[in-house]
């Protein structure tokens, strides 16, 4: 018998001299001591049947000793209060569990946790990878639960107590219960109906026939009054609002089928349709359940973010001692140590020497990023070379992860114009369906009154506009999820349609196509440190890239306080520092006597590369001056470099047929040089924010649909004037960025991906609408002519809705095949 090559527990390749685990008296080779400990612990609990029941290998088990060390921090009250909630039965906690592969995993987790003294109940949701546990705090605690899972081979992360009241969980639970009731009722009703159908060809005595009808009524009643309750509630809301939603014909059809069948059952004659109404409700609920699952996948990104947020941090106290605490306990200014391979617990600044950091799950940059002392670290990123020491700068709601979650929440709250238009079209379609059903009923009452009810019900059921109403939300929900997974956050959902149809892209220069290189700051002043400290005090009041570079350079100097700080768009900053009234910015603003003078008095320069006005001032642009009472006391020169991926992004947009422009307030020579390097033919220099807005209006007047790309905070007024505002932001700025679309981390190549995904979304949306329309045009005449029984109409309607949902899930599958220069996935893309 050949020697095994894979771990008996997790299926990973075996090392040369593998450890041996003894389970049920047999010896099995495993890949590591963690898997051996997990296998033997499972056997000790008497749960070795797990290996017989499972359909897939387990994940590689964590080191039990390391898990024990990590879990003890959850005993701290200030940390546990975030994840544990008091209930009538004791305490309650919700765990996000990695490694659930099959039903046997659920079986194992429930029994392993049930063996812990004090555990009152365990509920495991395999699809959501969550476990809800109620326990007695006098007998056990949260660390004991986590250790029990770790010993069994599963890594668990406690979720915030607010997640226990997750609306998505309640919605899914209620929908699943209704679906089960409808499914059971449909099966039973179909069984009794089959007996009635067979009895029509044989001799069935009236008592047996009536008994089958009453049994059908018995199982169909909970289906109608419980499982179908959402349709009646939706129809009631629509009628109260004097609108015709898609629930109106559904509720009407259910009520008519059930009412007519009830009357016939009481009378003891004619046909009953309890099987049809039960199947109709079941197929409707099945379609809506699938739509709900697709909609919830966008929300599952929050779970992905939860996995990125570290639970613990190694804090360094004033004496240099390292203490393991919860990451939620950190405050800005504290120092933390990050071991090699661990995640950064919060946003901070690197204090030790150079190291490499993996930020791919946050920024989409697949290659590790080289960090030096003074560089920023993003919470959730992985330190590949350690240990590293960082000073915490942002925690909680101010971190990059929190900013991403805020953008997702904003996008989910939007009601796009496409969806509103789809709802209006569905309402008109409902009105026509009801009219057609009335005409059908009147017509059959003259031709064959016995078939009037059947034909009318078939028309109502088969033409239910469910697929039509699902066409837009199914496509948009999938698109939002796919884009968010790639670090493209759509804040206003209407931007998807506008981006797909845009003809022009206008870019700002500084902070958008270029980045300021703060390492090459040149200061021309009698006293360099004094000038830098004064400028840094003013610069802290602005988010412009030049200001950020100055503020960063002044961090090593004694901090000065600035008061009465005012930022003038397109000009600079003015304020009082140490009793001195100062102006910091471009020369025209800083030397002006007017209080609100931006760059607009300077001539507006435009042209094409190699052609244009005279380059009258080459010192401006990335050279800013510090002025006191009309006298220049210092000047600061900073270099700029192209943003990584800028050339690839512009080439992809140009190849897609978009016209590109560069609009900047910088000097002509610098704008022309950047335009030439990027191949942009049309560029504009010396533009104030008002002049940029005027340029956008000129393009709009010419029929252009404009995408304006800026840094999202300084360019907010200009972005507001475009059809699609694309902002580049990162970290805490994500939630504050002013834009319809936000590119996390400033990865411009993602913009081309977003446009490709937007165009694919519109194509799928139109396909869904055409399919729904063609289906109804094809089957409604058959139903009106009496060729489609109500039960077959229910199946056809549900299948049409399923086609719409499955077609929407195709969105984004071809995005990885785009240019190789595109960044990697920002967050694990949800799979259907």
Short mmCIF file of C-alpha atoms in Angstrom, two decimals, residues 539-723:
data_model
loop_
_atom_site.label_atom_id
_atom_site.label_comp_id
_atom_site.label_asym_id
_atom_site.label_seq_id
_atom_site.Cartn_x
_atom_site.Cartn_y
_atom_site.Cartn_z
CA UNK A 539 -0.72 73.70 5.56
CA UNK A 540 -2.34 71.52 8.21
CA UNK A 541 -5.61 73.28 7.44
CA UNK A 542 -5.72 72.04 3.82
CA UNK A 543 -5.96 68.67 2.10
CA UNK A 544 -4.24 69.78 -1.12
CA UNK A 545 -1.33 67.49 -2.06
CA UNK A 546 1.17 70.38 -1.79
CA UNK A 547 -0.14 71.24 1.67
CA UNK A 548 0.03 67.63 2.78
CA UNK A 549 3.67 67.43 1.66
CA UNK A 550 4.56 70.62 3.56
CA UNK A 551 2.73 69.51 6.69
CA UNK A 552 4.51 66.17 6.56
CA UNK A 553 7.91 67.85 6.16
CA UNK A 554 7.21 70.08 9.18
CA UNK A 555 6.32 67.20 11.50
CA UNK A 556 9.88 66.95 12.79
CA UNK A 557 9.84 70.62 13.92
CA UNK A 558 8.14 72.16 16.98
CA UNK A 559 4.46 72.51 16.17
CA UNK A 560 3.04 76.03 15.84
CA UNK A 561 -0.64 76.85 16.17
CA UNK A 562 -2.47 78.61 13.35
CA UNK A 563 -5.65 80.62 13.84
CA UNK A 564 -8.17 82.28 11.52
CA UNK A 565 -7.13 79.88 8.76
CA UNK A 566 -8.98 80.29 5.47
CA UNK A 567 -8.54 78.29 2.30
CA UNK A 568 -9.15 80.10 -1.01
CA UNK A 569 -10.01 77.65 -3.78
CA UNK A 570 -7.40 77.74 -6.53
CA UNK A 571 -5.21 80.15 -4.59
CA UNK A 572 -3.82 79.02 -1.27
CA UNK A 573 -4.19 79.47 2.48
CA UNK A 574 -4.02 82.46 4.76
CA UNK A 575 -4.07 82.73 8.53
CA UNK A 576 -2.27 83.90 11.63
CA UNK A 577 0.68 81.96 13.04
CA UNK A 578 2.50 83.11 16.14
CA UNK A 579 0.92 86.56 15.79
CA UNK A 580 2.02 86.94 12.15
CA UNK A 581 -0.53 87.20 9.32
CA UNK A 582 0.69 84.94 6.52
CA UNK A 583 -0.33 83.75 3.09
CA UNK A 584 0.80 80.45 1.59
CA UNK A 585 0.14 79.54 -2.01
CA UNK A 586 0.85 80.45 -5.58
CA UNK A 587 2.49 83.77 -6.22
CA UNK A 588 -0.56 85.52 -7.68
CA UNK A 589 -2.68 84.77 -4.63
CA UNK A 590 -0.04 85.27 -1.96
CA UNK A 591 1.03 88.72 -3.25
CA UNK A 592 -2.50 89.97 -3.93
CA UNK A 593 -4.00 92.61 -1.68
CA UNK A 594 -7.53 91.25 -2.21
CA UNK A 595 -8.76 88.95 0.57
CA UNK A 596 -10.28 86.31 -1.71
CA UNK A 597 -8.17 86.46 -4.84
CA UNK A 598 -7.60 83.08 -6.46
CA UNK A 599 -5.71 82.48 -9.68
CA UNK A 600 -8.46 83.78 -11.92
CA UNK A 601 -6.82 87.23 -12.57
CA UNK A 602 -4.01 85.43 -14.39
CA UNK A 603 -4.54 84.72 -18.09
CA UNK A 604 -6.19 81.41 -18.90
CA UNK A 605 -3.79 79.39 -21.00
CA UNK A 606 -4.79 76.48 -23.18
CA UNK A 607 -3.40 74.73 -26.17
CA UNK A 608 -2.04 71.54 -27.64
CA UNK A 609 1.32 70.04 -26.97
CA UNK A 610 3.96 72.21 -28.64
CA UNK A 611 1.45 74.95 -29.40
CA UNK A 612 0.14 77.59 -27.02
CA UNK A 613 0.84 80.84 -25.27
CA UNK A 614 4.25 81.88 -24.06
CA UNK A 615 5.50 80.10 -20.98
CA UNK A 616 5.75 83.28 -18.98
CA UNK A 617 6.31 81.76 -15.57
CA UNK A 618 8.05 78.47 -15.07
CA UNK A 619 8.69 78.90 -11.35
CA UNK A 620 5.03 78.57 -10.37
CA UNK A 621 3.11 75.36 -10.32
CA UNK A 622 4.94 73.23 -7.76
CA UNK A 623 6.69 76.28 -6.31
CA UNK A 624 4.66 78.03 -3.65
CA UNK A 625 5.58 81.07 -1.62
CA UNK A 626 5.06 82.20 1.95
CA UNK A 627 4.20 85.89 2.15
CA UNK A 628 3.99 88.22 5.13
CA UNK A 629 2.53 91.69 4.54
CA UNK A 630 3.24 91.64 0.83
CA UNK A 631 6.82 90.38 1.22
CA UNK A 632 7.99 86.91 0.21
CA UNK A 633 9.78 85.39 3.19
CA UNK A 634 10.20 81.85 1.78
CA UNK A 635 9.56 79.73 -1.27
CA UNK A 636 9.06 75.98 -1.42
CA UNK A 637 9.70 73.82 -4.46
CA UNK A 638 8.45 70.25 -4.68
CA UNK A 639 8.88 67.71 -7.42
CA UNK A 640 6.02 65.75 -8.85
CA UNK A 641 5.95 62.39 -10.57
CA UNK A 642 3.37 60.52 -12.60
CA UNK A 643 0.94 58.52 -10.54
CA UNK A 644 1.55 54.77 -11.01
CA UNK A 645 -0.80 53.39 -13.63
CA UNK A 646 -1.76 56.81 -15.03
CA UNK A 647 -0.42 56.09 -18.52
CA UNK A 648 -2.10 52.68 -18.68
CA UNK A 649 -5.41 54.11 -17.48
CA UNK A 650 -5.44 56.88 -20.09
CA UNK A 651 -4.41 54.50 -22.86
CA UNK A 652 -7.28 52.16 -21.95
CA UNK A 653 -9.82 55.01 -21.90
CA UNK A 654 -8.50 56.39 -25.19
CA UNK A 655 -8.75 52.94 -26.78
CA UNK A 656 -12.35 52.80 -25.56
CA UNK A 657 -13.17 55.88 -27.62
CA UNK A 658 -13.11 58.57 -24.94
CA UNK A 659 -11.73 62.07 -25.56
CA UNK A 660 -9.19 63.08 -22.92
CA UNK A 661 -8.45 66.55 -21.55
CA UNK A 662 -6.20 67.93 -18.85
CA UNK A 663 -7.43 70.93 -16.83
CA UNK A 664 -5.06 72.35 -14.22
CA UNK A 665 -4.35 75.53 -12.32
CA UNK A 666 -0.65 74.90 -12.70
CA UNK A 667 1.87 76.71 -14.91
CA UNK A 668 1.69 76.17 -18.66
CA UNK A 669 5.09 74.52 -18.98
CA UNK A 670 4.35 71.93 -16.33
CA UNK A 671 0.88 71.14 -17.67
CA UNK A 672 2.20 70.84 -21.20
CA UNK A 673 4.99 68.52 -20.09
CA UNK A 674 2.61 66.17 -18.28
CA UNK A 675 0.17 66.25 -21.22
CA UNK A 676 2.95 65.36 -23.63
CA UNK A 677 4.15 62.45 -21.46
CA UNK A 678 0.62 61.05 -21.25
CA UNK A 679 -0.35 61.72 -24.87
CA UNK A 680 -3.13 64.19 -24.04
CA UNK A 681 -3.67 66.53 -26.98
CA UNK A 682 -6.01 69.05 -25.33
CA UNK A 683 -4.81 70.70 -22.14
CA UNK A 684 -5.60 73.85 -20.20
CA UNK A 685 -3.32 75.67 -17.76
CA UNK A 686 -3.83 78.48 -15.24
CA UNK A 687 -7.44 77.50 -14.60
CA UNK A 688 -9.17 78.59 -11.44
CA UNK A 689 -11.98 76.37 -10.11
CA UNK A 690 -14.47 78.74 -11.74
CA UNK A 691 -12.65 78.46 -15.05
CA UNK A 692 -12.66 74.66 -14.80
CA UNK A 693 -16.40 74.72 -14.27
CA UNK A 694 -16.77 77.00 -17.27
CA UNK A 695 -14.80 74.53 -19.38
CA UNK A 696 -17.12 71.71 -18.30
CA UNK A 697 -20.13 73.83 -19.28
CA UNK A 698 -18.61 74.44 -22.72
CA UNK A 699 -18.23 70.69 -23.26
CA UNK A 700 -21.76 70.02 -22.03
CA UNK A 701 -23.13 72.66 -24.40
CA UNK A 702 -21.39 70.82 -27.25
CA UNK A 703 -23.23 67.61 -26.32
CA UNK A 704 -20.44 65.90 -24.41
CA UNK A 705 -21.05 63.62 -21.45
CA UNK A 706 -18.20 64.28 -19.05
CA UNK A 707 -16.26 62.24 -16.52
CA UNK A 708 -14.29 64.57 -14.25
CA UNK A 709 -11.45 62.95 -12.29
CA UNK A 710 -9.99 64.76 -9.29
CA UNK A 711 -8.71 64.16 -5.78
CA UNK A 712 -12.23 64.25 -4.34
CA UNK A 713 -11.73 66.86 -1.61
CA UNK A 714 -9.97 69.86 -3.10
CA UNK A 715 -11.77 69.45 -6.44
CA UNK A 716 -15.25 69.02 -4.93
CA UNK A 717 -16.81 72.15 -6.53
CA UNK A 718 -15.49 71.22 -9.99
CA UNK A 719 -16.49 67.56 -9.65
CA UNK A 720 -20.06 68.64 -8.94
CA UNK A 721 -20.33 70.10 -12.44
CA UNK A 722 -19.61 66.84 -14.29
CA UNK A 723 -21.98 64.06 -15.36
#
